[in-house]
PDB file of C-alpha atoms in Angstrom:
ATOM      1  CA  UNK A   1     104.153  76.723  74.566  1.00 36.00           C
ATOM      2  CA  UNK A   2     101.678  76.985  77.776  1.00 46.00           C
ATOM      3  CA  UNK A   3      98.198  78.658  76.570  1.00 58.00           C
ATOM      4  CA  UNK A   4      97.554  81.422  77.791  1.00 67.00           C
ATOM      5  CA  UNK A   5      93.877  80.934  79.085  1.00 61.00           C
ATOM      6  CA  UNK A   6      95.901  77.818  81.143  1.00 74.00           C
ATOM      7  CA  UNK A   7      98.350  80.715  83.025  1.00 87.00           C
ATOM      8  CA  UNK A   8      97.074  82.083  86.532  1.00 93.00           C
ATOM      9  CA  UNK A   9      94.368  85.083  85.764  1.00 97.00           C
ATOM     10  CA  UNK A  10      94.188  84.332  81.982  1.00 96.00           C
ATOM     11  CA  UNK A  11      97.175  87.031  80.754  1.00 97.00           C
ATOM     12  CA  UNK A  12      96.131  88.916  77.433  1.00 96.00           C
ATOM     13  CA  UNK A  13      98.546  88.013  75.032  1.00 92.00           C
ATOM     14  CA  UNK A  14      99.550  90.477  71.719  1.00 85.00           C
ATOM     15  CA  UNK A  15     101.347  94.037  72.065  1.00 81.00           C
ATOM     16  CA  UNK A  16     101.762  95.567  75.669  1.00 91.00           C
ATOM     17  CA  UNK A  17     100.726  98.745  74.735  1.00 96.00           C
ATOM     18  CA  UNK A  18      97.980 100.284  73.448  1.00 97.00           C
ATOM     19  CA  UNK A  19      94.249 100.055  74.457  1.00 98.00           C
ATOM     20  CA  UNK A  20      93.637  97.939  77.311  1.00 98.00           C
ATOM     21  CA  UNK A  21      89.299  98.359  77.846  1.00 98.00           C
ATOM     22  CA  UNK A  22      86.797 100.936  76.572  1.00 98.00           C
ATOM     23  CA  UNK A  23      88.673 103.350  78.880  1.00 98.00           C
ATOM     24  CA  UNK A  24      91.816 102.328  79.562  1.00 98.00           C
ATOM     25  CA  UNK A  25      95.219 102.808  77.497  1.00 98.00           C
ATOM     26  CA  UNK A  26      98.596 101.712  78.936  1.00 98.00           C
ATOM     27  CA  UNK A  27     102.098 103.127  77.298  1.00 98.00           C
ATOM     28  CA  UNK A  28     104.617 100.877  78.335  1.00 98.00           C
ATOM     29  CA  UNK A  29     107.852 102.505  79.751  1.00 98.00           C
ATOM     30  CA  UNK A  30     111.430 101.514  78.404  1.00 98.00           C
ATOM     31  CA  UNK A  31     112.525 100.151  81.370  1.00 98.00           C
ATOM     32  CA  UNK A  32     112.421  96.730  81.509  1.00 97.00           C
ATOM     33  CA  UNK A  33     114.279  94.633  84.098  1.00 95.00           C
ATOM     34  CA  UNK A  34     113.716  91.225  86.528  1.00 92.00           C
ATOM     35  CA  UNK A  35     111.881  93.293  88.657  1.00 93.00           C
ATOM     36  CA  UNK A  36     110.072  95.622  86.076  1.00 97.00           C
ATOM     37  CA  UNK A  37     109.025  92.764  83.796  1.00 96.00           C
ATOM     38  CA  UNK A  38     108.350  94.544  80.264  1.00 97.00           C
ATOM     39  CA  UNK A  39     108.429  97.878  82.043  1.00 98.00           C
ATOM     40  CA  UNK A  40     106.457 100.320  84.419  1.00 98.00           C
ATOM     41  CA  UNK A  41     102.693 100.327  82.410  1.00 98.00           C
ATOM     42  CA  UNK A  42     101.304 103.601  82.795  1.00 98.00           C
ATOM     43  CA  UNK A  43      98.045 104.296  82.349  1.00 99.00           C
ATOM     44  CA  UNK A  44      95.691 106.606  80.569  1.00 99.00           C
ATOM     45  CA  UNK A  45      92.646 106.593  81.598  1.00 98.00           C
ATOM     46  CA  UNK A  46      89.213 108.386  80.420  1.00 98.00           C
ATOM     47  CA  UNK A  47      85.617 108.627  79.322  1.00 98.00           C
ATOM     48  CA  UNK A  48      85.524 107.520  75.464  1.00 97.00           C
ATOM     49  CA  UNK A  49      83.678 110.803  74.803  1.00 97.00           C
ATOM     50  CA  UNK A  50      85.560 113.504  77.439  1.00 98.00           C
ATOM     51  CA  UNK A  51      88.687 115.358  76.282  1.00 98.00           C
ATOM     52  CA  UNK A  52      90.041 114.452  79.833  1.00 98.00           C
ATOM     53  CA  UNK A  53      91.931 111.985  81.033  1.00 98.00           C
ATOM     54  CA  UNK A  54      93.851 110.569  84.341  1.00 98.00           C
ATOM     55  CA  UNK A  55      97.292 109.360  84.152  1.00 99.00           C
ATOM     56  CA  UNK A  56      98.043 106.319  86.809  1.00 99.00           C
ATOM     57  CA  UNK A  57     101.953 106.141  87.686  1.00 99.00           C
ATOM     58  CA  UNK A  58     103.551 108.113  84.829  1.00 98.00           C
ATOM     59  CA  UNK A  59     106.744 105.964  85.904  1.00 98.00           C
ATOM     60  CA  UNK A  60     110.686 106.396  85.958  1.00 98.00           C
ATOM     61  CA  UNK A  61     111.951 109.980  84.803  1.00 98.00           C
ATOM     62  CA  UNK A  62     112.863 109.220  81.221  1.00 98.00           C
ATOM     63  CA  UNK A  63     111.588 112.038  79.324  1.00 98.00           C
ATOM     64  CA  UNK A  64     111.052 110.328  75.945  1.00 98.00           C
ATOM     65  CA  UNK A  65     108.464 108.252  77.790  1.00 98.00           C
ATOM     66  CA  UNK A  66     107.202 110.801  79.614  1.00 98.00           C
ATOM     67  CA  UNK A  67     106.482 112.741  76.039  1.00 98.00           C
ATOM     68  CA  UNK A  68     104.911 109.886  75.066  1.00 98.00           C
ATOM     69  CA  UNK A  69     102.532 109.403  77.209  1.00 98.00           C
ATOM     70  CA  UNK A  70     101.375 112.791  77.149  1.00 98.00           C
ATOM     71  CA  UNK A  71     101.466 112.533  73.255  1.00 98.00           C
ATOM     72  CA  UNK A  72      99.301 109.361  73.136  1.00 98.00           C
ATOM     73  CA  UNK A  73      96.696 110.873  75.339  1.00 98.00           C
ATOM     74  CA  UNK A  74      96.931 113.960  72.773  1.00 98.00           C
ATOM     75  CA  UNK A  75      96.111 111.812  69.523  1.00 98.00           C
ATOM     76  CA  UNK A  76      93.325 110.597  71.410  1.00 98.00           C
ATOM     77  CA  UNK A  77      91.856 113.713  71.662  1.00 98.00           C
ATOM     78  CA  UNK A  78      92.677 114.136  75.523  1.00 98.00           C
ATOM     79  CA  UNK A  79      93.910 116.309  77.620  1.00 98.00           C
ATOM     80  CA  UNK A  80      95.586 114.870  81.269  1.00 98.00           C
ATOM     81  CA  UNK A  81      93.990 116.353  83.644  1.00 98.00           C
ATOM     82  CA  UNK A  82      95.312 114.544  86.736  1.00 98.00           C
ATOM     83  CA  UNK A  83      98.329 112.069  87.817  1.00 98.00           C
ATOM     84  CA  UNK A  84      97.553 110.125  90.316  1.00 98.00           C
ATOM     85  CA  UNK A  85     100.071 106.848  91.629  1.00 98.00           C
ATOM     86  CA  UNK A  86      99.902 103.284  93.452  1.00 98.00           C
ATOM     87  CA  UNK A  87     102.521 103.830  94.846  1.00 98.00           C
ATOM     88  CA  UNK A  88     105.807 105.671  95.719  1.00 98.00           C
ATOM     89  CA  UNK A  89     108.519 103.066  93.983  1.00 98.00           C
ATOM     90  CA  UNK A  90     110.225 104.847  91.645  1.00 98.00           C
ATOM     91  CA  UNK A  91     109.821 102.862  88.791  1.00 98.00           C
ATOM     92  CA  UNK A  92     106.149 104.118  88.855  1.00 98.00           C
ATOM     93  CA  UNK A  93     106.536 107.707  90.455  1.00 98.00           C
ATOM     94  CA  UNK A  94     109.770 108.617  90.103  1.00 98.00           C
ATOM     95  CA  UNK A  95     108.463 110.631  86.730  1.00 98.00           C
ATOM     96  CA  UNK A  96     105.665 111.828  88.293  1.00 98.00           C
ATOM     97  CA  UNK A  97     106.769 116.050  89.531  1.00 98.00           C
ATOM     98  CA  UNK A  98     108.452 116.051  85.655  1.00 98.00           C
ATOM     99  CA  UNK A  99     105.534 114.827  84.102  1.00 98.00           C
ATOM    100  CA  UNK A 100     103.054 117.190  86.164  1.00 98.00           C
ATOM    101  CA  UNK A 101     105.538 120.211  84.863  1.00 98.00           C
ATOM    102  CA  UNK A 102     104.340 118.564  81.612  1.00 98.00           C
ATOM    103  CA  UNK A 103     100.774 118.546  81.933  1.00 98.00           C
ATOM    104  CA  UNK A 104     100.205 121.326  84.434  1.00 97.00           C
ATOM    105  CA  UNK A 105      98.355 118.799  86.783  1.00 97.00           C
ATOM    106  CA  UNK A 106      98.319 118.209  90.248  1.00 98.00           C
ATOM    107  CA  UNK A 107      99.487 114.260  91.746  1.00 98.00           C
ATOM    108  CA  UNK A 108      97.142 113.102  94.252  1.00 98.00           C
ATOM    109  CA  UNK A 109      99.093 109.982  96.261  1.00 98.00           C
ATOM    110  CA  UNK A 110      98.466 108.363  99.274  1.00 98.00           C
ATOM    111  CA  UNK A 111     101.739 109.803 101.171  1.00 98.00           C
ATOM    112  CA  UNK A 112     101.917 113.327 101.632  1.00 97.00           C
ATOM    113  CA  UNK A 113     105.518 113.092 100.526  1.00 97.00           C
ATOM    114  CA  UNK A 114     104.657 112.298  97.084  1.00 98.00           C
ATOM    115  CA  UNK A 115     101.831 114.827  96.253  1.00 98.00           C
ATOM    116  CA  UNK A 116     101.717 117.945  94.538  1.00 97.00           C
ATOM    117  CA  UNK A 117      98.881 120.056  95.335  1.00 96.00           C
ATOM    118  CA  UNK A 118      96.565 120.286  98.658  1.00 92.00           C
ATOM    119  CA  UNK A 119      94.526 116.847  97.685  1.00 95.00           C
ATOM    120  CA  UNK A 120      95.674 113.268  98.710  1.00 97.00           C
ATOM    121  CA  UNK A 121      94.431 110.167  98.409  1.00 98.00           C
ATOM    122  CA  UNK A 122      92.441 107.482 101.104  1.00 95.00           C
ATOM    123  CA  UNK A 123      90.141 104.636 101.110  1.00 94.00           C
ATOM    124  CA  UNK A 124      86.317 105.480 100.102  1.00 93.00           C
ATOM    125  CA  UNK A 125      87.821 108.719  98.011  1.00 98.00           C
ATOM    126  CA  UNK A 126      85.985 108.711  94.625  1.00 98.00           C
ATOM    127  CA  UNK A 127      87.759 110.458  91.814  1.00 98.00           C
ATOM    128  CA  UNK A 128      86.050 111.580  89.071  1.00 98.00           C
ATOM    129  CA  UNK A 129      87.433 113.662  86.214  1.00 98.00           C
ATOM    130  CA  UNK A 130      84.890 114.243  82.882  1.00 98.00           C
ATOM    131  CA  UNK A 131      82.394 111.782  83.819  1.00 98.00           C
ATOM    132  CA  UNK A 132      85.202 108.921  84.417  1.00 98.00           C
ATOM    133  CA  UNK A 133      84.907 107.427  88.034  1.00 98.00           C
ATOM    134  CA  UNK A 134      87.834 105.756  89.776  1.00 98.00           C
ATOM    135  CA  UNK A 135      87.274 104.397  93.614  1.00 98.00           C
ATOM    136  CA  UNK A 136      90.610 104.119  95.384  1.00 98.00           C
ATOM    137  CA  UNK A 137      90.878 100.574  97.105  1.00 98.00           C
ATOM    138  CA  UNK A 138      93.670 100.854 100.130  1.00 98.00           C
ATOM    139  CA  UNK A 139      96.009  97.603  99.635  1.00 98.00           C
ATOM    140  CA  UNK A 140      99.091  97.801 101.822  1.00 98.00           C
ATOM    141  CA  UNK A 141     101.169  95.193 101.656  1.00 98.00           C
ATOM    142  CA  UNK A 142     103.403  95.340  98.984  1.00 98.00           C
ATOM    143  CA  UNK A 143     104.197  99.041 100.264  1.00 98.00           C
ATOM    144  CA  UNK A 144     102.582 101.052 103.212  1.00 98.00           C
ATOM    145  CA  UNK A 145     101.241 103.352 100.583  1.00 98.00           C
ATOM    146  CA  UNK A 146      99.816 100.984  97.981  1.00 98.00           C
ATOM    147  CA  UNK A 147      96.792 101.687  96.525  1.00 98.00           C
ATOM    148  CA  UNK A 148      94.795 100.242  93.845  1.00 98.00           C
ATOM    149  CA  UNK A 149      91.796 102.010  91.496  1.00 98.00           C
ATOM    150  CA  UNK A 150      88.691 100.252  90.494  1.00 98.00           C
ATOM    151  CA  UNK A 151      87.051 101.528  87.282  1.00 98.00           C
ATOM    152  CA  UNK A 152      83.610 100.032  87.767  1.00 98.00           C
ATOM    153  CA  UNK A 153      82.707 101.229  83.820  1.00 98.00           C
ATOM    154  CA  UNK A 154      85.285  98.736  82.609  1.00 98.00           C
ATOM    155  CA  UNK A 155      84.634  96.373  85.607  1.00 98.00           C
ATOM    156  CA  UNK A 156      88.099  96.261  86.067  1.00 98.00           C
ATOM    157  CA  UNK A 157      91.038  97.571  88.934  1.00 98.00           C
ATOM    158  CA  UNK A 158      94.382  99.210  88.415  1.00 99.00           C
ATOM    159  CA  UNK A 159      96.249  97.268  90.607  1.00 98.00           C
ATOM    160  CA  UNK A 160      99.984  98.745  90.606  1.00 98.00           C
ATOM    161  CA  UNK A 161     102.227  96.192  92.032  1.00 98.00           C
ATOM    162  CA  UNK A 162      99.818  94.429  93.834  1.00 98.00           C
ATOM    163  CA  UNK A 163      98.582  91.777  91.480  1.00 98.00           C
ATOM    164  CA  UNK A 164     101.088  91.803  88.222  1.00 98.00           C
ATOM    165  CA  UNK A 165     100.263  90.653  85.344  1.00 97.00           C
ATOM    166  CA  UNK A 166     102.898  87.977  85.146  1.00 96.00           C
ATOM    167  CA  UNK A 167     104.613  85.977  88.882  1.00 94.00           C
ATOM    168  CA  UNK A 168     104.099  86.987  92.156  1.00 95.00           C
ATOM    169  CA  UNK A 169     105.017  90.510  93.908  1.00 96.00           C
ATOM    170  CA  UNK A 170     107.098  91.575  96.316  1.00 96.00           C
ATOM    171  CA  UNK A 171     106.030  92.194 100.004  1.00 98.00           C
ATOM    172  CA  UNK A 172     108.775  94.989 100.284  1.00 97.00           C
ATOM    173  CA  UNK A 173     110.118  94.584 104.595  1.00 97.00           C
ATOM    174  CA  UNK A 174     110.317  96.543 105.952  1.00 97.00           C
ATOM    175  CA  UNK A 175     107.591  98.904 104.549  1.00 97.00           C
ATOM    176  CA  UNK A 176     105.526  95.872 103.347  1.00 98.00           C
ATOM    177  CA  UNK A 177     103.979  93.633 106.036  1.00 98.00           C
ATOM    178  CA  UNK A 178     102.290  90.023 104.947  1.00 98.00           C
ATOM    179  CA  UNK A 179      99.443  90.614 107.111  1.00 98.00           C
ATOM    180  CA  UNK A 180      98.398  93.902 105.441  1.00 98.00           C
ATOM    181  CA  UNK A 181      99.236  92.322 102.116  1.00 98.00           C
ATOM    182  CA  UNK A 182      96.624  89.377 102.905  1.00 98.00           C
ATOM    183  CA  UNK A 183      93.717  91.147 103.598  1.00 98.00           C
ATOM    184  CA  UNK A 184      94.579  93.441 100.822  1.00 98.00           C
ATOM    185  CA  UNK A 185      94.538  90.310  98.448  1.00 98.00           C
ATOM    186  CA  UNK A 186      91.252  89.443 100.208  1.00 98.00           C
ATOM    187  CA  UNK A 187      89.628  93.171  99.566  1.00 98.00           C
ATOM    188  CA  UNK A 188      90.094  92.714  95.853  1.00 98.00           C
ATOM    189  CA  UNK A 189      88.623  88.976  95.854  1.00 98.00           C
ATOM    190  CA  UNK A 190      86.188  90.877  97.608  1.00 98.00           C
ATOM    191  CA  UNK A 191      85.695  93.084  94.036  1.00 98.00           C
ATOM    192  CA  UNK A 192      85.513  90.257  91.883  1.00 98.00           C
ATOM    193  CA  UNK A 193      82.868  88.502  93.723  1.00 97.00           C
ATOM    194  CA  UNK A 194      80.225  91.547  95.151  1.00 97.00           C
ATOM    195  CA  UNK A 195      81.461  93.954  92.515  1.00 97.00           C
ATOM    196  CA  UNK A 196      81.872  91.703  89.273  1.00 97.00           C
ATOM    197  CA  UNK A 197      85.530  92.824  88.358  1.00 98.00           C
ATOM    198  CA  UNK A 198      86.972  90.822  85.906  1.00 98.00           C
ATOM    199  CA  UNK A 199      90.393  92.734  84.949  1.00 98.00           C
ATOM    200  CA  UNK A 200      93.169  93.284  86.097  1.00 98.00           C
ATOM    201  CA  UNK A 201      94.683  96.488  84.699  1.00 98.00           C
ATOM    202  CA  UNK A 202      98.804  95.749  86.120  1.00 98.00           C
ATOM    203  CA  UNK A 203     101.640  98.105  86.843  1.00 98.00           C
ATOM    204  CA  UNK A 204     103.671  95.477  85.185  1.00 98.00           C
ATOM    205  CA  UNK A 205     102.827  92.577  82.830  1.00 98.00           C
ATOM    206  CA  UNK A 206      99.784  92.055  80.444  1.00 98.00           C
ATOM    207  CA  UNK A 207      96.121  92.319  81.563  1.00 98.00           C
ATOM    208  CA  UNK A 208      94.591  89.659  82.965  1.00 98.00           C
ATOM    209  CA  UNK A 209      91.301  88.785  82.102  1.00 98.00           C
ATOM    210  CA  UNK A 210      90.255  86.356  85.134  1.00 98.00           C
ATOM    211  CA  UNK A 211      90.394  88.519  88.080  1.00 98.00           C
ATOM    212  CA  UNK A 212      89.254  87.010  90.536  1.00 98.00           C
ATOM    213  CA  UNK A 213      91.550  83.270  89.282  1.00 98.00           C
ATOM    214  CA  UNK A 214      94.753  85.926  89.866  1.00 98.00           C
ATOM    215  CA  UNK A 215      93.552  86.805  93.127  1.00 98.00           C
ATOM    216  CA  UNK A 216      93.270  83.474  94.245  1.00 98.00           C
ATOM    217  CA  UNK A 217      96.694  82.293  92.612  1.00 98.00           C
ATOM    218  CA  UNK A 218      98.020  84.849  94.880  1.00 98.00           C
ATOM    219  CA  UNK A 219      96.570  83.700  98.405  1.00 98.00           C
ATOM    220  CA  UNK A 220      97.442  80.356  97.221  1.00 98.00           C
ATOM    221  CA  UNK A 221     100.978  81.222  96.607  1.00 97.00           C
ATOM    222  CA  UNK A 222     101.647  83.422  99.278  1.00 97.00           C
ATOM    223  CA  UNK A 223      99.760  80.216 101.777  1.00 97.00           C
ATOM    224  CA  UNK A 224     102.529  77.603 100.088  1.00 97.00           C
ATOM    225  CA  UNK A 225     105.474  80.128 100.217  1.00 97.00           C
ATOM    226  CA  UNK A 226     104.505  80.825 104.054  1.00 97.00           C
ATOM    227  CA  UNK A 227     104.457  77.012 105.010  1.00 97.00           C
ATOM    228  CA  UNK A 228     107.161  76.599 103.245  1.00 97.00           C
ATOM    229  CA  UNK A 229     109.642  79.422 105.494  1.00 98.00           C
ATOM    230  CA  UNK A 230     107.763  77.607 108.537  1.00 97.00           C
ATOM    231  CA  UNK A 231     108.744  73.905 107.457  1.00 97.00           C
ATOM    232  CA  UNK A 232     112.802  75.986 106.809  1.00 97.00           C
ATOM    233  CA  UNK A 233     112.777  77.569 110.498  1.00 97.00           C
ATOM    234  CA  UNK A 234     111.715  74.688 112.180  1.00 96.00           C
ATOM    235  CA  UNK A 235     114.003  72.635 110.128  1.00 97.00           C
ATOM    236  CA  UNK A 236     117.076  75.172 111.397  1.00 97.00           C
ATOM    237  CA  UNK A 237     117.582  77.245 108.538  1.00 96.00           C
ATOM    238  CA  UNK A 238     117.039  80.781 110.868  1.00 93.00           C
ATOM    239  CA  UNK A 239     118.218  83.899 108.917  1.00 97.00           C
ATOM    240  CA  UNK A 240     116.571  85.034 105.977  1.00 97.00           C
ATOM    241  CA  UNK A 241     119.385  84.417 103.395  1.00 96.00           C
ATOM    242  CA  UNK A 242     119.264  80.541 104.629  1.00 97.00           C
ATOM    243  CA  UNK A 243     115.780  80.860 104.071  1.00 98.00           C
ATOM    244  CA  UNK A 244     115.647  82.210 100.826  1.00 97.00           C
ATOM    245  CA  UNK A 245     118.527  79.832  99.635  1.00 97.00           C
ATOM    246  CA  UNK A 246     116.134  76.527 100.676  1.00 96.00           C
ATOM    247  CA  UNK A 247     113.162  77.934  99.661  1.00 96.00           C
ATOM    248  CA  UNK A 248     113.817  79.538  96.139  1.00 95.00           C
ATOM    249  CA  UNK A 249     116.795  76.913  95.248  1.00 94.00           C
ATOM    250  CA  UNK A 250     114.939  76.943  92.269  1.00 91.00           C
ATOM    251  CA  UNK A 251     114.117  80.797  91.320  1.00 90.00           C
ATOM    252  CA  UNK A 252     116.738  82.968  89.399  1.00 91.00           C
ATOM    253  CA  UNK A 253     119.243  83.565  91.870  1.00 94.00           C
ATOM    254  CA  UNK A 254     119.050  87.655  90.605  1.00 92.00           C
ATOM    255  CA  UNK A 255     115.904  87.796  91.619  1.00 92.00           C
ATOM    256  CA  UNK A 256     116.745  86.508  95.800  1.00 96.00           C
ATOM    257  CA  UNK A 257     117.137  89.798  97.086  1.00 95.00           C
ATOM    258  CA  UNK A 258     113.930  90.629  96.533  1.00 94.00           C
ATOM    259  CA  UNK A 259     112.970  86.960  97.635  1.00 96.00           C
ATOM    260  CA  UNK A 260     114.788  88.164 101.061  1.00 97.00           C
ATOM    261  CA  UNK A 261     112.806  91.337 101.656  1.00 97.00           C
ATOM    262  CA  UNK A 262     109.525  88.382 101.073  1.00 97.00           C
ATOM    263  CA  UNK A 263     110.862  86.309 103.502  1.00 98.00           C
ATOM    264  CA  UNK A 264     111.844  88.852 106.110  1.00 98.00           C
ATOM    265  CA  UNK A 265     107.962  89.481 106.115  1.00 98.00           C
ATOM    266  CA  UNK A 266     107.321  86.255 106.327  1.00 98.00           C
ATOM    267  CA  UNK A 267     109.394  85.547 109.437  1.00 97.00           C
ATOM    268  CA  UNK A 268     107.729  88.712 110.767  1.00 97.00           C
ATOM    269  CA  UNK A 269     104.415  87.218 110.255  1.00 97.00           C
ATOM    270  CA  UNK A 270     104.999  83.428 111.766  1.00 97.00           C
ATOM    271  CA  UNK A 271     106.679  85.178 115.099  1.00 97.00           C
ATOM    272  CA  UNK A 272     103.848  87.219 115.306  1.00 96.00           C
ATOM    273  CA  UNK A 273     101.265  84.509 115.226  1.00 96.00           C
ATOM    274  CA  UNK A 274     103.474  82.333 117.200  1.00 96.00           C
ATOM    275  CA  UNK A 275     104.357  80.307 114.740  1.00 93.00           C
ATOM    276  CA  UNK A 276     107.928  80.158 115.033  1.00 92.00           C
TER     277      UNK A 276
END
């Protein structure tokens, strides 16, 4: 068995669920998958002494999960107060009008198409509910819309599916472009370095405790995987499912047509620079 603390970004090990950092609590939605890893982590997040709380990506519309979550923030002594998402996937916001019925909250989101109230989200916004204090951190890439949350208290950053907490993500072409995704992955190694964040609080996967070693695991891989579509083209394989089939001949073939939408935004990104 690999040790943990050897594993890109030092995962947390132990139970999924449950508390996370001083302010952070993740229930862990039933809806595990290839793609989902253990499930959609949503997160409650709050002051340890305020009887509010924010809810990040309530997740798929499964009620029982949906109860839960609201229950958990209830034996806490909270009440939600907001619901805010990463992004607009549905395994994170699909839930997210049945759980504001729920709470009677409003969902603040960085596309207009998944809000619910007069208040969106954008890069610099500060959101602050009883004394808690989340900065949103813009990081398209994996989505147009993807956004991440830094919670300076905990020194940590919700990240959504932007850094998981276990194997790479998805850039999702045609939404997702590699270039965005890049310099998103560089604005967070920006956070770990001039900000001191040290976790990662996923949308999937366990917390990571090395932030800024998960950061750089993902330039690194995204660099190899990018050389390694430019080595295929130039070596004639030219559509994206000959692509894929060189380049992952050794990843779970279930798991290629996500590999495709990658590789699509790869290709998009070497013609762009010239490259191929």
């Amino acid at each position: 068995m690999t040790d943990a603390t050897a594993l890109p970004g030092q995962p947390r090990g132990g139970v999924l669920s449950g508390p996370a950092t001083s302010r952070a609590v993740n229930v862990l939605a039933p809806n595990a998958s290839a793609m989902t890893l253990d499930g959609t982590n949503t997160w409650i997040v709050s002051e340890p002494d305020s009887e509010l709380a924010v809810v990040i990506d309530p997740g798929p519309l499964d009620d029982v999960h949906l109860r839960n979550v609201v229950d958990t923030a209830e034996k806490a002594g909270k009440r939600v107060a907001l619901t805010l998402l990463t992004h607009g996937h549905p395994d994170h916001a699909e839930g997210a009008a049945r759980f504001a019925g729920l709470t009677g909250t409003k969902v603040r989101a960085l596309d207009p198409a998944l809000r619910l109230g007069d208040e969106g989200l954008a890069a610099g916004d500060v959101v602050t509910v009883g004394g808690l204090e989340l900065r949103v951190v813009p990081t398209p890439g994996h989505t147009a819309d993807s956004l991440c949350f830094h919670l300076p208290a905990d020194r940590a950053v919700l990240t959504g599916d932007t850094i998981l907490g276990r194997g790479t993500t998805v850039v999702a072409h045609p939404d997702g472009r590699l270039g965005d995704y890049l310099d998103s992955l560089r604005r967070l190694r920006s956070l770990t370095v001039d900000d001191g964040v040290h976790t990662v609080l996923p949308g999937h996967g366990p917390v990571l405790e090395d932030a800024q070693g998960a950061v750089e695991f993902y330039l690194a891989h995204r660099a190899h995987r990018l050389a390694q579509v430019e080595t295929a083209v130039e070596s004639g394989y030219r559509s994206p499912d000959e692509v894929v089939a060189h380049v992952y001949a050794d990843v779970d073939r279930s798991l290629w047509p996500a590999a495709e939408l990658s590789v699509r935004a790869q290709m998009d990104y070497l013609r762009e620079h010239g490259l191929i």
